PDB file of C-alpha atoms in Angstrom:
ATOM      1  CA  UNK F1495      -6.774  -6.562  -8.662  1.00 72.00           C
ATOM      2  CA  UNK F1496      -8.716  -7.873  -5.645  1.00 77.00           C
ATOM      3  CA  UNK F1497      -7.854  -4.344  -3.574  1.00 75.00           C
ATOM      4  CA  UNK F1498      -8.571  -2.162  -6.449  1.00 77.00           C
ATOM      5  CA  UNK F1499     -10.511   0.005  -4.231  1.00 78.00           C
ATOM      6  CA  UNK F1500      -7.726   0.340  -1.632  1.00 77.00           C
ATOM      7  CA  UNK F1501      -5.165   1.389  -4.586  1.00 78.00           C
ATOM      8  CA  UNK F1502      -7.913   3.554  -6.154  1.00 82.00           C
ATOM      9  CA  UNK F1503      -8.540   5.423  -2.669  1.00 79.00           C
ATOM     10  CA  UNK F1504      -4.526   5.458  -2.034  1.00 81.00           C
ATOM     11  CA  UNK F1505      -4.049   7.289  -5.737  1.00 83.00           C
ATOM     12  CA  UNK F1506      -6.797   9.847  -5.175  1.00 86.00           C
ATOM     13  CA  UNK F1507      -5.473  10.703  -1.941  1.00 84.00           C
ATOM     14  CA  UNK F1508      -1.996  11.332  -3.366  1.00 87.00           C
ATOM     15  CA  UNK F1509      -3.325  13.403  -6.423  1.00 86.00           C
ATOM     16  CA  UNK F1510      -5.732  15.736  -4.535  1.00 86.00           C
ATOM     17  CA  UNK F1511      -2.245  16.557  -2.386  1.00 87.00           C
ATOM     18  CA  UNK F1512      -0.335  17.629  -5.125  1.00 85.00           C
ATOM     19  CA  UNK F1513      -1.404  21.240  -6.412  1.00 85.00           C
ATOM     20  CA  UNK F1514      -0.763  21.824  -9.899  1.00 81.00           C
ATOM     21  CA  UNK F1515       1.950  23.913 -11.424  1.00 78.00           C
ATOM     22  CA  UNK F1516      -0.505  26.708 -12.450  1.00 75.00           C
ATOM     23  CA  UNK F1517      -2.086  26.608  -8.783  1.00 73.00           C
ATOM     24  CA  UNK F1518      -5.641  26.084 -10.050  1.00 80.00           C
ATOM     25  CA  UNK F1519      -6.564  23.167  -8.370  1.00 79.00           C
ATOM     26  CA  UNK F1520      -4.601  19.506  -7.723  1.00 79.00           C
ATOM     27  CA  UNK F1521      -3.774  16.684  -9.703  1.00 80.00           C
ATOM     28  CA  UNK F1522      -6.511  14.314 -10.711  1.00 74.00           C
ATOM     29  CA  UNK F1523      -5.993  10.335 -11.088  1.00 73.00           C
ATOM     30  CA  UNK F1524      -6.625   8.073 -14.094  1.00 74.00           C
ATOM     31  CA  UNK F1525      -6.221   4.465 -13.872  1.00 70.00           C
ATOM     32  CA  UNK F1526      -4.772   2.311 -16.428  1.00 63.00           C
ATOM     33  CA  UNK F1527      -6.054  -1.065 -15.009  1.00 55.00           C
ATOM     34  CA  UNK F1528      -8.092  -2.342 -18.014  1.00 53.00           C
ATOM     35  CA  UNK F1529      -4.877  -2.862 -20.462  1.00 53.00           C
ATOM     36  CA  UNK F1530      -1.118  -3.437 -20.509  1.00 55.00           C
ATOM     37  CA  UNK F1531       0.501  -0.826 -21.946  1.00 57.00           C
ATOM     38  CA  UNK F1532       3.996  -1.229 -21.157  1.00 55.00           C
ATOM     39  CA  UNK F1533       3.895  -0.206 -17.603  1.00 61.00           C
ATOM     40  CA  UNK F1534       5.030  -2.372 -15.121  1.00 66.00           C
ATOM     41  CA  UNK F1535       2.179  -2.161 -12.687  1.00 65.00           C
ATOM     42  CA  UNK F1536       0.923  -5.742 -13.335  1.00 69.00           C
ATOM     43  CA  UNK F1537       4.199  -6.973 -12.385  1.00 72.00           C
ATOM     44  CA  UNK F1538       5.020  -4.799  -9.430  1.00 73.00           C
ATOM     45  CA  UNK F1539       1.448  -5.779  -7.721  1.00 73.00           C
ATOM     46  CA  UNK F1540       1.506  -9.623  -8.626  1.00 72.00           C
ATOM     47  CA  UNK F1541       5.136 -10.241  -7.760  1.00 74.00           C
ATOM     48  CA  UNK F1542       6.689  -7.796  -5.608  1.00 74.00           C
ATOM     49  CA  UNK F1543       3.758  -6.956  -3.298  1.00 73.00           C
ATOM     50  CA  UNK F1544       3.681  -3.238  -4.338  1.00 76.00           C
ATOM     51  CA  UNK F1545       1.821  -0.983  -6.396  1.00 76.00           C
ATOM     52  CA  UNK F1546       2.937   1.659  -8.837  1.00 76.00           C
ATOM     53  CA  UNK F1547       1.833   4.920  -9.070  1.00 77.00           C
ATOM     54  CA  UNK F1548       2.996   6.861 -12.050  1.00 74.00           C
ATOM     55  CA  UNK F1549       2.775  10.808 -11.260  1.00 76.00           C
ATOM     56  CA  UNK F1550       3.560  12.832 -14.212  1.00 71.00           C
ATOM     57  CA  UNK F1551       4.905  16.302 -12.902  1.00 68.00           C
ATOM     58  CA  UNK F1552       5.001  19.720 -14.552  1.00 63.00           C
ATOM     59  CA  UNK F1553       2.890  20.744 -17.567  1.00 62.00           C
ATOM     60  CA  UNK F1554       4.492  22.088 -20.986  1.00 64.00           C
ATOM     61  CA  UNK F1555       7.671  22.205 -18.776  1.00 67.00           C
ATOM     62  CA  UNK F1556       8.714  18.680 -19.018  1.00 68.00           C
ATOM     63  CA  UNK F1557      12.346  19.361 -18.658  1.00 72.00           C
ATOM     64  CA  UNK F1558      12.926  22.802 -17.598  1.00 73.00           C
ATOM     65  CA  UNK F1559      15.977  24.943 -17.313  1.00 78.00           C
ATOM     66  CA  UNK F1560      14.601  27.116 -14.467  1.00 81.00           C
ATOM     67  CA  UNK F1561      15.685  25.809 -11.162  1.00 85.00           C
ATOM     68  CA  UNK F1562      13.235  27.779  -9.304  1.00 86.00           C
ATOM     69  CA  UNK F1563      10.483  25.587 -11.025  1.00 83.00           C
ATOM     70  CA  UNK F1564      12.089  22.451 -10.435  1.00 82.00           C
ATOM     71  CA  UNK F1565      12.621  23.223  -6.833  1.00 86.00           C
ATOM     72  CA  UNK F1566       8.913  24.133  -7.151  1.00 84.00           C
ATOM     73  CA  UNK F1567       7.766  21.209  -8.626  1.00 83.00           C
ATOM     74  CA  UNK F1568       9.731  19.002  -6.076  1.00 84.00           C
ATOM     75  CA  UNK F1569       8.219  20.997  -3.140  1.00 87.00           C
ATOM     76  CA  UNK F1570       4.633  20.558  -4.381  1.00 85.00           C
ATOM     77  CA  UNK F1571       5.066  16.645  -4.741  1.00 86.00           C
ATOM     78  CA  UNK F1572       6.329  16.281  -1.385  1.00 88.00           C
ATOM     79  CA  UNK F1573       2.451  16.804  -0.008  1.00 87.00           C
ATOM     80  CA  UNK F1574       1.509  13.447  -1.949  1.00 88.00           C
ATOM     81  CA  UNK F1575       4.761  11.677  -1.223  1.00 88.00           C
ATOM     82  CA  UNK F1576       4.719  12.210   2.622  1.00 88.00           C
ATOM     83  CA  UNK F1577       0.673  10.931   2.318  1.00 86.00           C
ATOM     84  CA  UNK F1578       2.235   7.634   0.934  1.00 84.00           C
ATOM     85  CA  UNK F1579       4.762   7.576   3.908  1.00 83.00           C
ATOM     86  CA  UNK F1580       2.214   8.348   6.495  1.00 82.00           C
ATOM     87  CA  UNK F1581      -0.472   5.717   5.145  1.00 77.00           C
ATOM     88  CA  UNK F1582       1.850   3.016   4.447  1.00 75.00           C
ATOM     89  CA  UNK F1583       2.793   3.475   8.307  1.00 71.00           C
ATOM     90  CA  UNK F1584      -1.066   3.604   9.180  1.00 64.00           C
ATOM     91  CA  UNK F1585      -0.531   6.941  10.371  1.00 67.00           C
ATOM     92  CA  UNK F1586      -2.377  10.181   8.321  1.00 61.00           C
ATOM     93  CA  UNK F1587      -5.155  12.250   9.346  1.00 60.00           C
ATOM     94  CA  UNK F1588      -7.677  10.331   6.708  1.00 64.00           C
ATOM     95  CA  UNK F1589      -8.948   6.860   7.334  1.00 64.00           C
ATOM     96  CA  UNK F1590      -5.793   4.292   8.799  1.00 67.00           C
ATOM     97  CA  UNK F1591      -7.148   1.031   7.561  1.00 79.00           C
ATOM     98  CA  UNK F1592      -4.299  -0.983   8.139  1.00 79.00           C
ATOM     99  CA  UNK F1593      -3.304  -4.322   9.814  1.00 87.00           C
ATOM    100  CA  UNK F1594       0.255  -5.336  11.111  1.00 88.00           C
ATOM    101  CA  UNK F1595       1.226  -7.890  13.409  1.00 93.00           C
ATOM    102  CA  UNK F1596       3.515 -10.736  13.744  1.00 97.00           C
ATOM    103  CA  UNK F1597       3.232 -14.543  13.590  1.00 98.00           C
ATOM    104  CA  UNK F1598       5.051 -16.379  16.720  1.00 97.00           C
ATOM    105  CA  UNK F1599       5.145 -19.947  17.760  1.00 96.00           C
ATOM    106  CA  UNK F1600       4.377 -21.100  21.194  1.00 94.00           C
ATOM    107  CA  UNK F1601       7.547 -19.527  22.628  1.00 95.00           C
ATOM    108  CA  UNK F1602       6.715 -16.264  21.080  1.00 95.00           C
ATOM    109  CA  UNK F1603       9.332 -16.798  18.805  1.00 97.00           C
ATOM    110  CA  UNK F1604       9.052 -15.142  15.366  1.00 97.00           C
ATOM    111  CA  UNK F1605       8.082 -17.525  12.674  1.00 98.00           C
ATOM    112  CA  UNK F1606       9.797 -16.249   9.238  1.00 97.00           C
ATOM    113  CA  UNK F1607       8.179 -17.225   5.715  1.00 96.00           C
ATOM    114  CA  UNK F1608       4.480 -17.666   7.206  1.00 97.00           C
ATOM    115  CA  UNK F1609       2.092 -17.191   4.694  1.00 97.00           C
ATOM    116  CA  UNK F1610      -0.582 -14.430   5.429  1.00 96.00           C
ATOM    117  CA  UNK F1611      -3.323 -14.122   3.554  1.00 95.00           C
ATOM    118  CA  UNK F1612      -6.253 -12.149   3.483  1.00 93.00           C
ATOM    119  CA  UNK F1613      -8.957 -14.101   1.859  1.00 94.00           C
ATOM    120  CA  UNK F1614     -11.021 -10.974   0.682  1.00 92.00           C
ATOM    121  CA  UNK F1615      -7.713  -9.627  -0.917  1.00 89.00           C
ATOM    122  CA  UNK F1616      -6.253 -12.551  -2.739  1.00 90.00           C
ATOM    123  CA  UNK F1617      -6.077 -14.042  -6.276  1.00 85.00           C
ATOM    124  CA  UNK F1618      -4.521 -16.375  -8.264  1.00 84.00           C
ATOM    125  CA  UNK F1619      -1.896 -13.977  -9.850  1.00 80.00           C
ATOM    126  CA  UNK F1620      -0.451 -12.981  -6.531  1.00 82.00           C
ATOM    127  CA  UNK F1621       2.618 -14.361  -4.996  1.00 86.00           C
ATOM    128  CA  UNK F1622       1.949 -15.353  -1.411  1.00 90.00           C
ATOM    129  CA  UNK F1623       2.599 -12.781   1.018  1.00 91.00           C
ATOM    130  CA  UNK F1624       4.977 -14.059   3.549  1.00 94.00           C
ATOM    131  CA  UNK F1625       6.629 -12.750   7.178  1.00 96.00           C
ATOM    132  CA  UNK F1626       9.853 -10.903   7.459  1.00 95.00           C
ATOM    133  CA  UNK F1627      12.898 -12.435   9.624  1.00 96.00           C
ATOM    134  CA  UNK F1628      11.046 -10.910  12.617  1.00 97.00           C
ATOM    135  CA  UNK F1629       7.726 -12.679  11.554  1.00 97.00           C
ATOM    136  CA  UNK F1630       6.088  -9.337  10.846  1.00 96.00           C
ATOM    137  CA  UNK F1631       3.200  -8.862   8.146  1.00 94.00           C
ATOM    138  CA  UNK F1632       1.320  -5.635   7.303  1.00 89.00           C
ATOM    139  CA  UNK F1633      -1.278  -4.666   4.656  1.00 87.00           C
ATOM    140  CA  UNK F1634      -3.440  -1.704   3.635  1.00 82.00           C
ATOM    141  CA  UNK F1635      -7.328  -2.418   4.087  1.00 84.00           C
ATOM    142  CA  UNK F1636     -10.036  -0.270   3.574  1.00 81.00           C
ATOM    143  CA  UNK F1637     -12.930  -0.521   5.922  1.00 81.00           C
ATOM    144  CA  UNK F1638     -14.592  -4.202   5.902  1.00 85.00           C
ATOM    145  CA  UNK F1639     -14.607  -7.148   7.462  1.00 90.00           C
ATOM    146  CA  UNK F1640     -11.565  -9.629   6.514  1.00 91.00           C
ATOM    147  CA  UNK F1641     -10.358 -13.194   7.177  1.00 95.00           C
ATOM    148  CA  UNK F1642      -6.733 -13.558   7.599  1.00 95.00           C
ATOM    149  CA  UNK F1643      -5.300 -17.114   7.231  1.00 97.00           C
ATOM    150  CA  UNK F1644      -2.057 -17.704   8.567  1.00 97.00           C
ATOM    151  CA  UNK F1645      -0.009 -20.927   7.575  1.00 96.00           C
ATOM    152  CA  UNK F1646       3.575 -22.123   8.119  1.00 97.00           C
ATOM    153  CA  UNK F1647       5.538 -25.446   7.268  1.00 96.00           C
ATOM    154  CA  UNK F1648       4.770 -27.686  10.494  1.00 95.00           C
ATOM    155  CA  UNK F1649       2.432 -25.671  12.399  1.00 97.00           C
ATOM    156  CA  UNK F1650      -1.692 -25.716  12.212  1.00 96.00           C
ATOM    157  CA  UNK F1651      -3.273 -23.030   9.831  1.00 97.00           C
ATOM    158  CA  UNK F1652      -4.895 -20.288  11.941  1.00 97.00           C
ATOM    159  CA  UNK F1653      -7.872 -18.300  10.677  1.00 96.00           C
ATOM    160  CA  UNK F1654      -9.046 -14.989  12.290  1.00 94.00           C
ATOM    161  CA  UNK F1655     -11.934 -12.656  11.567  1.00 93.00           C
ATOM    162  CA  UNK F1656     -11.101  -8.998  11.749  1.00 90.00           C
ATOM    163  CA  UNK F1657     -13.602  -5.788  11.205  1.00 86.00           C
ATOM    164  CA  UNK F1658     -11.469  -3.006  10.554  1.00 75.00           C
ATOM    165  CA  UNK F1659     -11.954   0.596  12.140  1.00 66.00           C
ATOM    166  CA  UNK F1660     -10.198   3.613  11.580  1.00 59.00           C
ATOM    167  CA  UNK F1661      -7.613   2.738  13.702  1.00 68.00           C
ATOM    168  CA  UNK F1662      -4.750   0.534  12.664  1.00 73.00           C
ATOM    169  CA  UNK F1663      -5.025  -3.013  13.812  1.00 82.00           C
ATOM    170  CA  UNK F1664      -1.934  -4.547  15.204  1.00 86.00           C
ATOM    171  CA  UNK F1665      -1.795  -8.186  16.477  1.00 91.00           C
ATOM    172  CA  UNK F1666       0.589 -10.945  17.151  1.00 95.00           C
ATOM    173  CA  UNK F1667      -0.764 -14.340  15.716  1.00 96.00           C
ATOM    174  CA  UNK F1668       0.468 -17.639  17.544  1.00 96.00           C
ATOM    175  CA  UNK F1669       0.708 -20.836  15.685  1.00 95.00           C
TER     176      UNK F1669
END
């Protein structure tokens, strides 16, 4: 995937926040990017604009009967879950490489279904990423320079260069 480095960093950060059941360290991540083995991650990424993280919890206790063990497993996994929530909003203690904004017309009305492409993170397998009914777009990034191309039917295409920092980039783009 064009943004494999971003996904790899995300997965590593999630795994490093989930303590193992035995208490001897945290989870580690393993990528299955080189083969198709029945998982839905390719479809999620290419068609649904999302990523899939498969987190296997527990050890030999795959289906425990012990309620305390089940509750402990859930509690340990919350750390990774809350990291994902915060990272998806561009709000966490680590690098907040994230761009979000709105695509608007000359009257500042939102443009729905405008295609927002980050050229360095695009590929032929990806469905075009479009704005929602509020003209909003969002994308996780890593620290690099990017070119954002925005186009919509009836409007001139616009290209914008950004250079991310550790802060979330929020912008309005007028077509």
